[in-house]
XYZ file of C-alpha atoms in Angstrom:
331
model
C 46.625 157.588 -13.945
C 48.137 160.553 -15.758
C 48.848 163.574 -13.559
C 51.279 166.463 -13.979
C 52.851 166.061 -10.555
C 56.166 165.323 -8.890
C 55.487 163.550 -5.602
C 51.933 162.807 -4.515
C 52.561 163.797 -0.906
C 54.074 167.163 -1.862
C 51.366 168.482 -4.188
C 49.810 171.002 -1.806
C 53.173 172.384 -0.721
C 54.310 172.897 -4.313
C 50.937 174.329 -5.350
C 51.038 176.986 -2.616
C 54.610 177.932 -3.463
C 53.604 178.134 -7.120
C 50.693 180.422 -6.303
C 52.849 182.798 -4.276
C 55.427 182.823 -7.071
C 52.705 183.697 -9.595
C 50.868 186.294 -7.501
C 53.308 187.946 -5.057
C 51.381 191.197 -5.367
C 48.340 189.454 -3.861
C 49.433 186.694 -1.496
C 52.207 185.479 0.735
C 52.583 182.163 2.513
C 52.966 181.878 6.264
C 56.293 180.224 7.013
C 55.792 176.604 8.009
C 52.042 176.572 7.343
C 49.701 175.833 4.444
C 48.178 179.288 4.735
C 47.974 182.155 2.235
C 47.310 185.705 3.458
C 47.191 189.099 1.803
C 50.606 190.291 0.724
C 50.100 193.653 2.415
C 49.513 192.141 5.847
C 46.676 192.666 8.308
C 44.640 195.857 8.133
C 42.338 197.580 10.612
C 39.083 196.030 9.455
C 37.170 192.813 9.960
C 39.175 189.976 8.408
C 37.769 186.947 6.573
C 39.318 183.488 6.672
C 38.092 180.498 4.717
C 39.590 177.267 3.459
C 39.224 173.533 3.296
C 40.750 170.619 1.507
C 42.831 171.332 -1.574
C 41.561 170.314 -4.992
C 38.908 173.050 -5.276
C 41.116 175.657 -6.922
C 40.818 178.563 -7.404
C 39.059 178.194 -4.049
C 40.258 179.248 -1.641
C 43.637 180.913 -2.116
C 42.580 182.440 -5.412
C 40.112 184.643 -3.567
C 42.598 186.198 -1.150
C 42.823 189.904 -1.850
C 41.045 193.248 -1.631
C 37.286 192.864 -1.342
C 37.255 189.146 -0.563
C 39.331 186.976 1.785
C 42.217 187.956 4.039
C 43.413 184.393 4.562
C 42.910 180.921 3.093
C 43.891 177.646 4.732
C 44.696 174.624 2.568
C 44.289 171.079 3.821
C 45.503 168.005 2.002
C 43.467 167.058 -1.073
C 39.801 166.855 -0.020
C 40.860 166.873 3.648
C 40.073 169.542 6.220
C 42.971 171.709 7.392
C 44.043 171.102 10.963
C 43.021 173.467 13.786
C 46.572 174.752 14.242
C 46.754 175.823 10.581
C 43.449 177.698 10.888
C 44.599 179.240 14.181
C 47.745 180.590 12.531
C 45.649 182.114 9.748
C 43.386 183.847 12.276
C 46.338 185.314 14.153
C 48.016 186.484 10.965
C 45.032 188.365 9.546
C 43.561 189.885 12.709
C 43.898 193.663 12.627
C 42.068 194.233 15.880
C 38.521 194.317 14.495
C 37.887 190.582 14.660
C 37.825 187.673 12.230
C 34.910 185.981 10.463
C 35.395 182.320 9.523
C 33.531 181.165 6.410
C 33.150 177.396 6.758
C 31.660 174.966 4.257
C 29.345 172.462 5.913
C 31.549 169.386 6.034
C 32.050 167.640 9.363
C 35.832 167.927 9.444
C 35.860 171.575 8.377
C 33.261 172.588 10.943
C 35.006 170.747 13.787
C 38.516 171.988 13.010
C 37.567 175.595 12.280
C 35.520 175.737 15.499
C 38.455 174.382 17.499
C 40.688 177.039 15.967
C 38.131 179.733 16.805
C 38.170 178.643 20.454
C 41.971 178.765 20.468
C 41.895 182.294 19.028
C 39.306 183.487 21.546
C 41.572 182.217 24.322
C 44.182 184.604 22.893
C 41.735 187.509 23.066
C 40.865 187.614 19.353
C 37.236 188.268 18.449
C 36.051 185.449 16.188
C 32.667 184.711 14.623
C 31.732 182.074 12.070
C 29.173 181.251 9.415
C 28.533 177.881 7.789
C 27.559 177.621 4.135
C 25.093 174.898 3.149
C 23.811 175.791 -0.329
C 23.625 172.332 -1.940
C 19.991 171.293 -2.490
C 20.887 167.806 -3.740
C 21.051 166.013 -0.393
C 20.014 166.817 3.168
C 22.657 164.622 4.837
C 25.634 162.714 3.491
C 28.630 160.690 4.622
C 30.500 164.003 4.742
C 27.922 166.191 6.468
C 25.101 166.647 8.880
C 22.750 168.811 6.891
C 23.353 170.221 3.445
C 26.801 170.523 1.908
C 28.520 173.828 1.276
C 29.553 174.109 -2.371
C 29.941 176.825 -5.032
C 27.572 179.279 -3.343
C 30.336 179.792 -0.790
C 32.092 182.018 -3.331
C 29.207 184.500 -3.178
C 29.677 184.580 0.618
C 33.373 185.347 0.145
C 32.597 188.151 -2.291
C 29.726 189.843 -0.482
C 30.953 189.449 3.106
C 34.416 190.477 1.940
C 33.026 193.667 0.439
C 31.048 194.342 3.612
C 34.223 194.031 5.664
C 36.125 196.245 3.222
C 33.435 198.916 3.607
C 34.137 199.161 7.338
C 31.208 197.266 8.841
C 31.877 195.742 12.251
C 32.147 192.011 12.929
C 28.500 191.494 13.872
C 27.337 193.341 10.765
C 29.660 191.423 8.440
C 28.375 188.178 9.933
C 24.785 189.361 9.416
C 25.475 190.094 5.751
C 27.160 186.706 5.292
C 24.192 184.936 6.855
C 21.826 186.816 4.552
C 23.744 185.450 1.576
C 23.610 181.936 3.013
C 19.845 182.196 3.489
C 19.311 183.209 -0.134
C 21.781 181.071 -2.095
C 21.144 177.585 -3.496
C 23.214 175.299 -5.736
C 23.131 171.908 -7.406
C 25.675 170.091 -9.556
C 26.236 167.141 -11.879
C 29.119 165.193 -13.372
C 29.875 163.649 -16.738
C 33.027 162.033 -15.358
C 34.416 161.651 -11.845
C 37.616 163.203 -10.569
C 40.833 161.332 -9.787
C 42.438 162.003 -6.410
C 46.212 161.733 -6.961
C 46.796 159.565 -3.890
C 44.056 157.144 -4.973
C 45.177 156.869 -8.572
C 41.729 156.033 -9.948
C 38.390 157.816 -10.490
C 36.315 158.286 -7.355
C 33.361 156.575 -9.051
C 32.729 154.954 -12.426
C 30.252 156.081 -15.046
C 29.358 154.293 -18.247
C 29.839 156.181 -21.504
C 26.127 157.036 -21.623
C 25.723 157.881 -17.909
C 25.872 161.061 -15.842
C 25.758 161.594 -12.068
C 23.199 164.075 -10.717
C 23.672 165.861 -7.370
C 27.419 165.447 -6.894
C 29.415 167.174 -4.161
C 32.849 168.747 -4.475
C 34.935 165.972 -2.909
C 34.515 163.357 -5.596
C 31.566 161.817 -3.805
C 28.730 160.385 -5.931
C 25.447 162.230 -6.217
C 21.832 161.300 -5.706
C 21.406 159.105 -8.772
C 22.625 158.191 -12.223
C 20.792 158.516 -15.477
C 21.419 158.428 -19.186
C 23.067 161.520 -20.590
C 20.740 163.995 -22.248
C 21.049 167.492 -23.681
C 22.573 170.171 -21.493
C 19.234 172.017 -21.563
C 17.482 168.993 -20.073
C 20.209 168.540 -17.468
C 20.068 172.213 -16.482
C 16.289 171.972 -16.145
C 16.634 169.105 -13.660
C 19.127 171.066 -11.551
C 16.979 174.199 -11.696
C 13.840 172.290 -10.755
C 15.443 171.291 -7.438
C 16.640 174.836 -6.841
C 13.223 176.348 -7.648
C 11.586 173.847 -5.298
C 13.114 175.875 -2.455
C 10.415 178.503 -3.150
C 12.665 181.511 -2.614
C 13.008 182.563 -6.264
C 9.812 184.095 -7.590
C 8.556 186.265 -10.395
C 9.940 189.794 -10.157
C 12.914 188.969 -7.967
C 16.511 189.686 -8.912
C 19.298 187.092 -8.812
C 22.971 186.516 -9.361
C 23.840 183.375 -11.335
C 26.944 181.227 -11.177
C 27.602 178.501 -13.739
C 30.514 176.783 -12.029
C 32.830 174.356 -13.791
C 33.975 171.341 -11.796
C 37.539 171.556 -13.121
C 37.517 169.569 -16.360
C 34.643 171.154 -18.260
C 35.334 173.383 -21.292
C 34.119 176.956 -21.033
C 32.263 176.406 -24.299
C 29.963 173.931 -22.544
C 29.502 176.176 -19.501
C 28.387 179.062 -21.717
C 25.891 176.784 -23.483
C 24.466 175.855 -20.073
C 24.303 179.516 -19.080
C 22.355 180.382 -22.227
C 19.575 178.012 -21.201
C 19.610 179.081 -17.547
C 19.133 182.698 -18.647
C 16.228 181.677 -20.899
C 14.538 179.786 -18.065
C 14.920 182.713 -15.677
C 13.566 185.110 -18.295
C 10.527 182.868 -18.778
C 9.845 183.102 -15.038
C 10.308 186.907 -15.006
C 13.334 186.577 -12.746
C 15.862 189.296 -13.505
C 19.538 188.379 -13.775
C 21.626 191.145 -12.212
C 25.010 189.435 -12.515
C 26.373 186.247 -14.065
C 29.586 184.382 -13.307
C 30.699 181.592 -15.652
C 33.891 179.617 -15.048
C 35.811 177.566 -12.515
C 35.219 178.900 -9.003
C 34.777 175.844 -6.751
C 36.158 172.793 -8.529
C 36.673 169.114 -7.802
C 40.111 168.468 -9.313
C 39.552 167.239 -12.890
C 35.862 166.329 -12.604
C 33.842 167.019 -15.736
C 30.516 168.628 -14.987
C 29.001 171.831 -13.678
C 26.840 173.312 -10.959
C 24.227 176.046 -11.023
C 23.997 178.588 -8.206
C 21.297 181.202 -7.749
C 21.524 184.014 -5.207
C 18.435 186.112 -4.505
C 19.464 189.744 -4.180
C 18.242 192.793 -2.332
C 19.763 196.268 -2.561
C 22.337 195.573 0.154
C 23.549 192.295 -1.304
C 23.663 193.748 -4.810
C 25.745 196.698 -3.611
C 28.352 194.443 -2.033
C 28.287 191.970 -4.927
C 29.116 194.810 -7.330
C 31.784 196.366 -5.089
C 35.394 196.343 -6.287
C 37.525 193.252 -5.726
C 41.080 192.405 -6.676
C 42.302 188.837 -6.125
C 44.201 186.303 -8.250
C 40.982 184.578 -9.395
C 38.410 187.375 -9.139
C 38.966 190.929 -10.328
C 36.161 193.472 -10.427
C 36.775 197.170 -10.823
């Protein structure tokens, strides 16, 4: 295993310190906790907190800033943060208008974030939560009951964050977040698996001519393996599953995310996006916004996921609202 690390058990600590050193204008770290919050402190608006296991960078700390998250909680690599860490994040970002937790649908995340929410409510803090479950690959897995939350979560961060920034109250911000969740779908694939530093070997093995379809974001295998084909053919297979949801139809408007899994060159992601745009055009589905890059990764996994978000006027307004974070800037 080749990794640019010092000590395996200190990676998350050093990563968070490195992020705060790089972006002090955006984020600060809570003393004694693996939590990043906005550098300017809590403000009198609804606050958003998200997080999960590390290894998905720039999620989640990279999206802390104006127009997106107020706090991000980092667990160990691919491991849910503990309830006390989430609780400290809630307390730190609450400005009196309540806190919305954005939770990806993984058993540990859901359990620990819900425990933290109960702790915060006992302290008199208003807390609501939403659970993202955009992955169409599998209905249940060893990690989840129901669908997994993957790259579509970033659209929840962006749109709910903008809704909160606009001054909407907690119930309204939650409503907007749930609208995103109802209209976003994703599916991914891998050319090569990721290597968790503590494990020291790839999370699964693929032959030189094999790819994995339907992967998650924790190094878990997907639905099946098949021989590698052109990126156009691969994208078609991912899109077919997404279109089978029957929420994207002729005349509708969507946002597209071509998300790298951490080890995929941008060149290849742009090639995939070219074909996705052509397919959507052929179906008379208008693309209102496109994001291409690394947003919700799986360490050094090579592969990509496709996310489609069906838009209405409200969602489009918040999607296009200004944002200023280390990993997402939109004027």
